[in-house]
Short mmCIF file of C-alpha atoms in Angstrom, two decimals:
data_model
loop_
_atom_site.label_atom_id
_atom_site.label_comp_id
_atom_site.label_asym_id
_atom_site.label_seq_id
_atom_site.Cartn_x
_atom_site.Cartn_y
_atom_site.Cartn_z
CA UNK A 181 62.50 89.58 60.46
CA UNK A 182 66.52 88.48 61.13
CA UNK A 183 66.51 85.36 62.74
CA UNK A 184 67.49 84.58 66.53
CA UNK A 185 70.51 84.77 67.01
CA UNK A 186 71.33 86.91 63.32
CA UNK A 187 73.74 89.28 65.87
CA UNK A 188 75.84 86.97 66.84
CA UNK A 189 79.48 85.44 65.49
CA UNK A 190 80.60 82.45 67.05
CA UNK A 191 84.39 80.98 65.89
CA UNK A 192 83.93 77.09 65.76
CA UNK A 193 87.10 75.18 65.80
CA UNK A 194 85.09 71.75 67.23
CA UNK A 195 85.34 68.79 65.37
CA UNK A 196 83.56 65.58 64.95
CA UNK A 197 79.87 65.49 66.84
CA UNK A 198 80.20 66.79 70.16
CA UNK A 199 81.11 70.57 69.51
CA UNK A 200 79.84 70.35 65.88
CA UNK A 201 76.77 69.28 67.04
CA UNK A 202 76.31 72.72 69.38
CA UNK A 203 77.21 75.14 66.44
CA UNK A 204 75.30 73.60 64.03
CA UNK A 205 72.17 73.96 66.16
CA UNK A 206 72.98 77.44 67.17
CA UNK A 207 73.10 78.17 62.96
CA UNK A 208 70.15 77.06 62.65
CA UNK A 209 69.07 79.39 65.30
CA UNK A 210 70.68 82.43 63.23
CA UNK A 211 74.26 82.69 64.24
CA UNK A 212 76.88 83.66 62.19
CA UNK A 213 78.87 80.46 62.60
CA UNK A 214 82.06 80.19 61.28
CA UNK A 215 83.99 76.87 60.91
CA UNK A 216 88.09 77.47 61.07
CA UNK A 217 89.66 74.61 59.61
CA UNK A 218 93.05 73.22 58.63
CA UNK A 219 93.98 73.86 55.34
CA UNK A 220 94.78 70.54 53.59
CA UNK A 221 92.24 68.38 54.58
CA UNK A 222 90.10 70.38 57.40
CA UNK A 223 88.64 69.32 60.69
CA UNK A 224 88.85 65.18 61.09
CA UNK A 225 85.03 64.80 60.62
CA UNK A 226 85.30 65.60 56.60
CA UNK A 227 87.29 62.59 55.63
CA UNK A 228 87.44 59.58 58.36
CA UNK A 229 84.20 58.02 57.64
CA UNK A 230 84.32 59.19 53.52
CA UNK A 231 81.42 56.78 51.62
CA UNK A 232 82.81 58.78 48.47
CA UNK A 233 86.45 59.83 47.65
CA UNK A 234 87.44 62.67 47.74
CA UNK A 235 83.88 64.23 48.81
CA UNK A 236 83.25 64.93 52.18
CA UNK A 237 81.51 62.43 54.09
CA UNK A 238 77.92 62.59 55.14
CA UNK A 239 78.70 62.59 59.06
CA UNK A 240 80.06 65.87 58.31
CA UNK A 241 77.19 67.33 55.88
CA UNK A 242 74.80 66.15 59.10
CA UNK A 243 77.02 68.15 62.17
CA UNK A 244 77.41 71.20 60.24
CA UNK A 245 74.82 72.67 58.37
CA UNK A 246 74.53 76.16 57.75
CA UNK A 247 78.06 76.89 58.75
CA UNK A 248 81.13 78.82 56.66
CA UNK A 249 83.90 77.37 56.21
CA UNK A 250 87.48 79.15 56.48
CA UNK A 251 91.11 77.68 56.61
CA UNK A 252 94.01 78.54 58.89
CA UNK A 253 96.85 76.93 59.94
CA UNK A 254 96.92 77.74 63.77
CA UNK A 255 100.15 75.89 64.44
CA UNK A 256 101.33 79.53 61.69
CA UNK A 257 102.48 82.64 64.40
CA UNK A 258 100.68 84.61 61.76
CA UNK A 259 98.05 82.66 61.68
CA UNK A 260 97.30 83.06 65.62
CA UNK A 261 97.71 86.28 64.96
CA UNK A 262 94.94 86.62 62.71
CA UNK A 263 92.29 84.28 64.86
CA UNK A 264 93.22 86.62 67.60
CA UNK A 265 92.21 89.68 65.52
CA UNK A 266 89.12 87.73 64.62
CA UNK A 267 87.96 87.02 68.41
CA UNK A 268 87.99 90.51 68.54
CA UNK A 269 84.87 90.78 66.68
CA UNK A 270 83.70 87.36 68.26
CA UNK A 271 81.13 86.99 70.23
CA UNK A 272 81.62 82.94 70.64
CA UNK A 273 84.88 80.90 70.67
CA UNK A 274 83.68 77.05 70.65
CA UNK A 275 86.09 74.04 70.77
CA UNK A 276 86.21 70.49 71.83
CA UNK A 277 90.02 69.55 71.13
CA UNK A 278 91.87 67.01 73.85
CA UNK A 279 92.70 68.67 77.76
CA UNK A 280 95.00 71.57 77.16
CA UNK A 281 95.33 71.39 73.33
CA UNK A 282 94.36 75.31 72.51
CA UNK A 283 96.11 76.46 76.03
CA UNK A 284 99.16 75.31 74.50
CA UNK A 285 98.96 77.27 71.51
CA UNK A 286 98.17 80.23 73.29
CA UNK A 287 94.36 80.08 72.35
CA UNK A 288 92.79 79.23 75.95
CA UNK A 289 90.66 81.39 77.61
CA UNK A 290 92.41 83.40 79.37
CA UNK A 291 94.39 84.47 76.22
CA UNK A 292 90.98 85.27 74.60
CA UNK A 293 89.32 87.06 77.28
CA UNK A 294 92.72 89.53 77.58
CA UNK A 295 91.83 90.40 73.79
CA UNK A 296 88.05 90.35 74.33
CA UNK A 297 86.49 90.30 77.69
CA UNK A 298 83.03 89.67 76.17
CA UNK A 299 83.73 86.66 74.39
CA UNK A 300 82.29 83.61 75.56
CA UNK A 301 84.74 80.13 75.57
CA UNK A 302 83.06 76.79 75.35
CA UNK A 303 84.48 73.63 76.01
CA UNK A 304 83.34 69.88 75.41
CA UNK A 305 85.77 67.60 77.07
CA UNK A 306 85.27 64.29 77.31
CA UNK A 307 85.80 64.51 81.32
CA UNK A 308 85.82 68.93 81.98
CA UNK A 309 88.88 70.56 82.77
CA UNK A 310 88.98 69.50 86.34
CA UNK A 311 88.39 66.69 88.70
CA UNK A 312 90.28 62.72 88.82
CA UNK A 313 89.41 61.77 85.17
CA UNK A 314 89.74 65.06 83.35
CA UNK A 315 92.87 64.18 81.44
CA UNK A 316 91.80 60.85 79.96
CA UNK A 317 90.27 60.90 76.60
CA UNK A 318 86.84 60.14 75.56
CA UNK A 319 84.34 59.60 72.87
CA UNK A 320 80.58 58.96 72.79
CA UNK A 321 80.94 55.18 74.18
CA UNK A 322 83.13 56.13 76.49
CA UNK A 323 80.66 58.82 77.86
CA UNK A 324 77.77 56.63 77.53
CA UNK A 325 79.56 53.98 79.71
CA UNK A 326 80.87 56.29 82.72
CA UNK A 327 77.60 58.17 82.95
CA UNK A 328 74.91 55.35 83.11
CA UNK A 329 73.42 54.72 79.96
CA UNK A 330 75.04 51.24 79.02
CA UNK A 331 74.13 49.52 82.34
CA UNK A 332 70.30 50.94 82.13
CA UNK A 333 70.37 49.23 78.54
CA UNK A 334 69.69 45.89 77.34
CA UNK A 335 68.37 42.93 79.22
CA UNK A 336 69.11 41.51 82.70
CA UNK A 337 70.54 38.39 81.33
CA UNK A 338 72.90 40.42 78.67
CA UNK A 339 76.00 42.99 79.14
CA UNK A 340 75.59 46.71 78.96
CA UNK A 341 75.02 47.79 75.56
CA UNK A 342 75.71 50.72 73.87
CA UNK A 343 72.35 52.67 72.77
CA UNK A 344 72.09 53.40 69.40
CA UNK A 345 71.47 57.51 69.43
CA UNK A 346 74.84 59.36 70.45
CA UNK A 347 73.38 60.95 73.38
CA UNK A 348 77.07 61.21 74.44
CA UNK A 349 77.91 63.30 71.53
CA UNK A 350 75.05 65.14 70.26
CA UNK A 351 73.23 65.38 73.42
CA UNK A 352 76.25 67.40 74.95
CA UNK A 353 76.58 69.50 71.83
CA UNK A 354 73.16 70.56 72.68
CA UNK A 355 73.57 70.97 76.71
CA UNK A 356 76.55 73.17 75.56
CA UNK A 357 74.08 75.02 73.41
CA UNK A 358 72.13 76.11 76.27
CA UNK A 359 75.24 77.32 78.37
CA UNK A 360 76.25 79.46 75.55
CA UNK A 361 72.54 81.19 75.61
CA UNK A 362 72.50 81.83 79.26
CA UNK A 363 76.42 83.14 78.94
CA UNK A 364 74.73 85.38 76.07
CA UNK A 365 71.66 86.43 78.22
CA UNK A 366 73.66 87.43 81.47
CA UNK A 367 76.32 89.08 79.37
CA UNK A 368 73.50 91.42 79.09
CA UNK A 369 73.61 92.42 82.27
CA UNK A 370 77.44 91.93 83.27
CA UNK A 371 78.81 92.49 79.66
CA UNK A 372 81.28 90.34 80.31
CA UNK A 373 82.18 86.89 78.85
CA UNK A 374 82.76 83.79 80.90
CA UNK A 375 83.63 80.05 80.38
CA UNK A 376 81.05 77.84 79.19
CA UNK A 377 82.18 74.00 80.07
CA UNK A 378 79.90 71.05 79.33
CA UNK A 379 81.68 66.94 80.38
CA UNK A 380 80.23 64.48 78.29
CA UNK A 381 80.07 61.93 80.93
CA UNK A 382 77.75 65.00 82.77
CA UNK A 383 75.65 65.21 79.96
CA UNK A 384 75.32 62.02 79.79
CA UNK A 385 74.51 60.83 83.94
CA UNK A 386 71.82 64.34 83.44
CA UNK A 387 70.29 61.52 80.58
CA UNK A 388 70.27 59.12 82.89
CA UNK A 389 69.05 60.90 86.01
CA UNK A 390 65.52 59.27 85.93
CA UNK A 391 66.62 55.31 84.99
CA UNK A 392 68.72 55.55 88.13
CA UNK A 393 66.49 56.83 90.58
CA UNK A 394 65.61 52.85 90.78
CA UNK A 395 69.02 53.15 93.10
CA UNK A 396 67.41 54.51 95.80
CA UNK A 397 65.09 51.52 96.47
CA UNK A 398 66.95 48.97 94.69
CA UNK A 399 71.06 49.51 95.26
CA UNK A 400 73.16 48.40 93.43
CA UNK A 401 71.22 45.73 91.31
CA UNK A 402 70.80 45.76 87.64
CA UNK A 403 68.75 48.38 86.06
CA UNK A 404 68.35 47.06 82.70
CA UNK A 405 64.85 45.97 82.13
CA UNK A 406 65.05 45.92 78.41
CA UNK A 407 61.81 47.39 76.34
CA UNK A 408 59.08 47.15 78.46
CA UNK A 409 58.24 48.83 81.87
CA UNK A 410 58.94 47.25 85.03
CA UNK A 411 55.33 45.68 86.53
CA UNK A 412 53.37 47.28 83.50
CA UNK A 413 51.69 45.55 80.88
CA UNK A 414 51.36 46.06 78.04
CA UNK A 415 54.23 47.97 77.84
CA UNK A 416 56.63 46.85 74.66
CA UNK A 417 57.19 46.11 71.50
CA UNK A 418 54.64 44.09 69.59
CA UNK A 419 55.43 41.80 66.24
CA UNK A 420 53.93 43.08 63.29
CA UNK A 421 53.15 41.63 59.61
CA UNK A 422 54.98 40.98 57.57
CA UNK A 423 57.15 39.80 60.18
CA UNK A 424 60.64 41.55 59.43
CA UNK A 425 63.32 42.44 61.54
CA UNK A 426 61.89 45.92 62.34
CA UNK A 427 58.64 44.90 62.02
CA UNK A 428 57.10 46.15 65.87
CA UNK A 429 55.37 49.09 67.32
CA UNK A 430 55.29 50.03 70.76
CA UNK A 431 51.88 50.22 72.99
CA UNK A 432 52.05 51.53 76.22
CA UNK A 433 49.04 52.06 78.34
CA UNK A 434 49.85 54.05 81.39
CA UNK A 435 48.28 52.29 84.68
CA UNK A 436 47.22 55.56 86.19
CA UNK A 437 45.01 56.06 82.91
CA UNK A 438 42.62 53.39 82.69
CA UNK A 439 40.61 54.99 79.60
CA UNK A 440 43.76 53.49 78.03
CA UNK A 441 43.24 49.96 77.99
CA UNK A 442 39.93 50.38 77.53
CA UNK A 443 40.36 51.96 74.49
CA UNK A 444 43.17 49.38 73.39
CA UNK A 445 40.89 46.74 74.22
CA UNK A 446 37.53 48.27 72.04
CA UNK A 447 40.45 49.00 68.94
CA UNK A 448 41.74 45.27 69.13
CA UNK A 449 37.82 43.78 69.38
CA UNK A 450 38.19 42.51 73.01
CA UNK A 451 35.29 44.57 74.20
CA UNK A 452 34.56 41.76 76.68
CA UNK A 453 37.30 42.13 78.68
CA UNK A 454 36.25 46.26 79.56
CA UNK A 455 35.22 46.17 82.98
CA UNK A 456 36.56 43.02 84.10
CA UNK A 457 37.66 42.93 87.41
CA UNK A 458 41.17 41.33 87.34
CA UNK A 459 41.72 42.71 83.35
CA UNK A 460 41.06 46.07 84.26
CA UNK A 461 43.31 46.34 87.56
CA UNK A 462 46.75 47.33 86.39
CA UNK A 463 48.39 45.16 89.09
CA UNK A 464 47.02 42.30 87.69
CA UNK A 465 48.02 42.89 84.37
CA UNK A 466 51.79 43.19 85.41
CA UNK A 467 51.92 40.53 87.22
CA UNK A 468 49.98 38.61 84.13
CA UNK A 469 52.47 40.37 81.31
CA UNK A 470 52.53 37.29 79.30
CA UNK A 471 49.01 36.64 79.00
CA UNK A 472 48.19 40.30 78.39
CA UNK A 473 50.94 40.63 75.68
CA UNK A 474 49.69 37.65 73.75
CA UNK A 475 46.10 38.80 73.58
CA UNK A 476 47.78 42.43 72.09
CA UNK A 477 50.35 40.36 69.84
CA UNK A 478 47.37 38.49 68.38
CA UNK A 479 46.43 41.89 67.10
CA UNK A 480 49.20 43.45 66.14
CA UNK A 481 50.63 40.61 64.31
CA UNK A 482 47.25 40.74 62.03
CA UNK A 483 48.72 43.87 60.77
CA UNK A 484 51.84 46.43 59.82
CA UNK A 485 53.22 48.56 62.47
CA UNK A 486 52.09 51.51 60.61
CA UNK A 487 48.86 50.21 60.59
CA UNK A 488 48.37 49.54 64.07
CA UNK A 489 49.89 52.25 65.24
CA UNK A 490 47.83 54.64 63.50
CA UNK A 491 44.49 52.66 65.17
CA UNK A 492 46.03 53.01 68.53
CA UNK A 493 46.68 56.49 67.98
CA UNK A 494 43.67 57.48 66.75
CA UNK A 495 41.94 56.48 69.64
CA UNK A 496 44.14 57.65 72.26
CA UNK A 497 46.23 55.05 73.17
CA UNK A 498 50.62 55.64 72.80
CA UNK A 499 51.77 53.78 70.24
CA UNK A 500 54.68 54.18 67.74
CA UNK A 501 56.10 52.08 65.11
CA UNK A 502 59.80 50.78 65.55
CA UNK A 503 61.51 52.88 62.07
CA UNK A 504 63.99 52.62 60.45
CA UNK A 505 66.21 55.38 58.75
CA UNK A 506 64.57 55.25 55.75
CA UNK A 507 61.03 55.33 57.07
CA UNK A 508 62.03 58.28 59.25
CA UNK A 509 63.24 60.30 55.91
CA UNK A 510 60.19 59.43 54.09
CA UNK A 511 58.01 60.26 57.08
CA UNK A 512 55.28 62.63 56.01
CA UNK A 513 55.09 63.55 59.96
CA UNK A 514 58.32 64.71 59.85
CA UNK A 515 58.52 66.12 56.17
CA UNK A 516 55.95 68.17 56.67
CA UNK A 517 57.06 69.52 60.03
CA UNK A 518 60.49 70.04 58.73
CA UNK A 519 62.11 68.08 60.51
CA UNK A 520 63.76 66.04 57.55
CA UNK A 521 64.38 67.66 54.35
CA UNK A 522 65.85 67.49 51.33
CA UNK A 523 69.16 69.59 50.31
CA UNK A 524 71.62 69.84 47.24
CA UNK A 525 75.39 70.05 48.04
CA UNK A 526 77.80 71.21 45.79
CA UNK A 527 79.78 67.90 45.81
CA UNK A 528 77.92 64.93 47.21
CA UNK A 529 74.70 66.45 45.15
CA UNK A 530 71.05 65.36 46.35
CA UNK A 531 70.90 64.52 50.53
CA UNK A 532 68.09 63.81 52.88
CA UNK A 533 68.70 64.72 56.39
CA UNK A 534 67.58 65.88 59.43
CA UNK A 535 66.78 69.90 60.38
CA UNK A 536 66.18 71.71 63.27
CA UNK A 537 64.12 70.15 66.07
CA UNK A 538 63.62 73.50 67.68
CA UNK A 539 61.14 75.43 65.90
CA UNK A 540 60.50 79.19 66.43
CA UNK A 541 57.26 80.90 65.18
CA UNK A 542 59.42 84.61 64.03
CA UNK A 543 62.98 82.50 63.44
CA UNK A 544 62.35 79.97 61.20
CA UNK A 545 64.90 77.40 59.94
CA UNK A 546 65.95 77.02 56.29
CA UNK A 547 68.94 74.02 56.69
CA UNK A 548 71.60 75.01 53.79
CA UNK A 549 74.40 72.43 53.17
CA UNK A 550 78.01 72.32 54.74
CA UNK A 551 80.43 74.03 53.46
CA UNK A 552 83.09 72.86 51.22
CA UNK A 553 86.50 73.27 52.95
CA UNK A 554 87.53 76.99 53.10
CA UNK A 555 84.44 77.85 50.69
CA UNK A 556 83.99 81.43 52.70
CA UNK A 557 87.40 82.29 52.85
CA UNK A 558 87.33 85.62 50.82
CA UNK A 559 84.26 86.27 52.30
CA UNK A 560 84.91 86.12 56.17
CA UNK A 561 88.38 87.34 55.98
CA UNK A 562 87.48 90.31 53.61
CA UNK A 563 85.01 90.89 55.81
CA UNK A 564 86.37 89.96 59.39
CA UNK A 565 90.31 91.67 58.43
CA UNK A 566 89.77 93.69 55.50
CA UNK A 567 92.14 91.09 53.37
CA UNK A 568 91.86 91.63 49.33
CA UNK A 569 92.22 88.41 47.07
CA UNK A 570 95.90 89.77 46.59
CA UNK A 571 96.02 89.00 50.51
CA UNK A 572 94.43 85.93 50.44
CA UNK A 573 96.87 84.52 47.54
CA UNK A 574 99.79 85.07 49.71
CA UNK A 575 98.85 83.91 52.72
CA UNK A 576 97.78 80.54 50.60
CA UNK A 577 101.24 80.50 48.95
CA UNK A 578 102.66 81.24 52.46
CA UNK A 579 101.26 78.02 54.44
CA UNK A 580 98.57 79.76 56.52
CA UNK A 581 95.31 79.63 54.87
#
């Protein structure tokens, strides 16, 4: 059985994580994706964060898996010419350059559409296309700070911070994902294209949607309440043995679910506090949080997060060790779900990383390596235009591939 999405073409000129992020994803899904790139030294995620020279660095190998990889100079008349000739065949145009880059060039939407009225244009900006801020510039940080997820993190007593997972980047590449689907599906029924247009700062305030709804009772206080749960307990991180820097796992018994603590309380050997009348209210325990989180510590501490978490767990109660990057690639969870595996690239050679979170029973996911920079380009363009190698060797010599 083809996979997904094996029907459709999709022309990627994103770069870095935000667009690269939605392509990639919708590869893995099926789609014929098909990276255009500048000829010397291709799209900017390849070589600013290199860890090897002259090989392309792993931020890239992550964002764009299972992609091709052609060059073209797009700045070339004759190169426009051939992307438009391309978007003919197109079913997906996806970029994520700065306000106005591509409408400059003559490679906006409108331009597209006049060639191809089915093709579907997406566009990350950092802002959208429209509205006060929608010229200013922006990168994950900047998206994580304007749309609420710096000052819901951290600690009361401590600045915003910055979470760790680029929700701003990644999680917009895969909102856009899902507008490019639904453009798909009611194409069906209009067959016509349309714009697809995801902000990162909306992305990232849809993130934060439930963390702020403590505005409505609270104003205009400060929402950071660091790991645990406001007036829950135990709700946190616990220390674990042997007592390094990573060394927690996180309990969480919901108040609403009192079979939790119980449980918790049988797996840690305090059996005597089931059924006690201020230890089993959940009221009292959050207003007692430091008295309840020593008597779990006491446990926890006895042993490695791994350990306790896979107690808790087996007897019902949420718990998940705090791990690090390479725990999560040795994970046998993961592994054997798929969700981190193992590839060989042509240049940087062995590579652990992560695959495809979304799993479909009749489309599954093999992950295949990036693509060296303009690795497909006899294929696609013999393909795509008909060029022969003869073709291909001028245009080289000429500038635009």
């Amino acid at each position: 059985m083809n996979p997904a999405l094996s029907d459709i073409r999709i022309l990627d000129l994103t770069q870095f994580e935000a667009g690269t992020s939605c392509t990639e994803l919708l590869a893995w899904l099926g789609a014929d994706v098909i990276k255009v790139e500048e000829p010397k030294r291709g799209e900017p995620g390849r070589y600013g964060r290199q860890e090897k020279p002259g090989i392309d660095a792993s931020y890239f190998l992550l964002l764009n898996a299972n992609k091709k990889s052609i060059t073209l100079n797009l700045k070339r008349p004759e190169a426009r010419a051939m992307f438009m000739d391309m978007v003919k065949q197109a079913d997906v145009v996806a970029e994520n350059h700065a306000p106005g880059a591509l409408d400059k060039m003559g490679l906006g939407y409108d331009a597209l559409s006049a060639v191809n009225p089915r093709i579907i244009y997406v566009s990350v900006k950092g802002f959208g296309t429209y509205g006060p801020y929608s010229q200013y510039k922006a990168f994950d940080m900047i998206a994580q700070a304007m749309g609420g997820a710096m000052t819901t993190t951290g600690t009361p007593d401590t600045p915003p911070l910055k979470p760790g997972p680029t929700i701003g980047d990644t999680g917009t590449g895969v909102h856009a994902a899902v507008g490019i689907l639904a453009a798909l599906w009611q194409r069906q029924a209009t067959g016509k294209g349309q714009r697809v247009e995801v902000a990162m700062q909306d992305a990232v305030v849809n993130f934060s949607r439930v963390v702020m709804r403590q505005y409505y009772s609270r104003g205009n206080a400060v929402l950071r309440s660091g790991n645990e749960i406001a007036n829950t307990a135990p709700s946190g991180i616990f220390p674990c043995k042997p007592g390094g820097p990573d060394d927690y796992v996180y309990v969480y018994c919901q108040p609403v679910r009192p079979h939790m603590w119980e449980s918790l309380l049988h797996v840690i050997g305090r059996d005597d506090l089931v059924g006690h009348p201020e230890w089993s209210d959940p009221k009292w325990r959050g207003a007692h949080k430091d008295e309840v989180n020593g008597v779990v510590s006491k446990w926890t501490s006895t042993r490695t997060k791994h350990e306790a978490m896979n107690a808790l767990g087996e007897a019902g109660v949420p718990a998940g060790a705090c791990q690090t990057a390479g725990e999560i690639f040795n994970d046998p969870h993961l592994r054997e779900r798929g969700m981190i595996v193992d590839i060989k690239h042509p240049t940087w050679g062995d590579i652990t990383m992560p695959g495809n979170p979304v799993q479909l029973s009749d489309s599954p996911t093999t992950v295949e390596p990036a693509p060296l920079l303009g690795q497909h380009n006899a294929e696609v363009y013999g393909e795509w235009l008909s060029l022969s190698e003869v073709d291909l060797t001028r245009l080289k010599t000429d500038g635009v591939i």
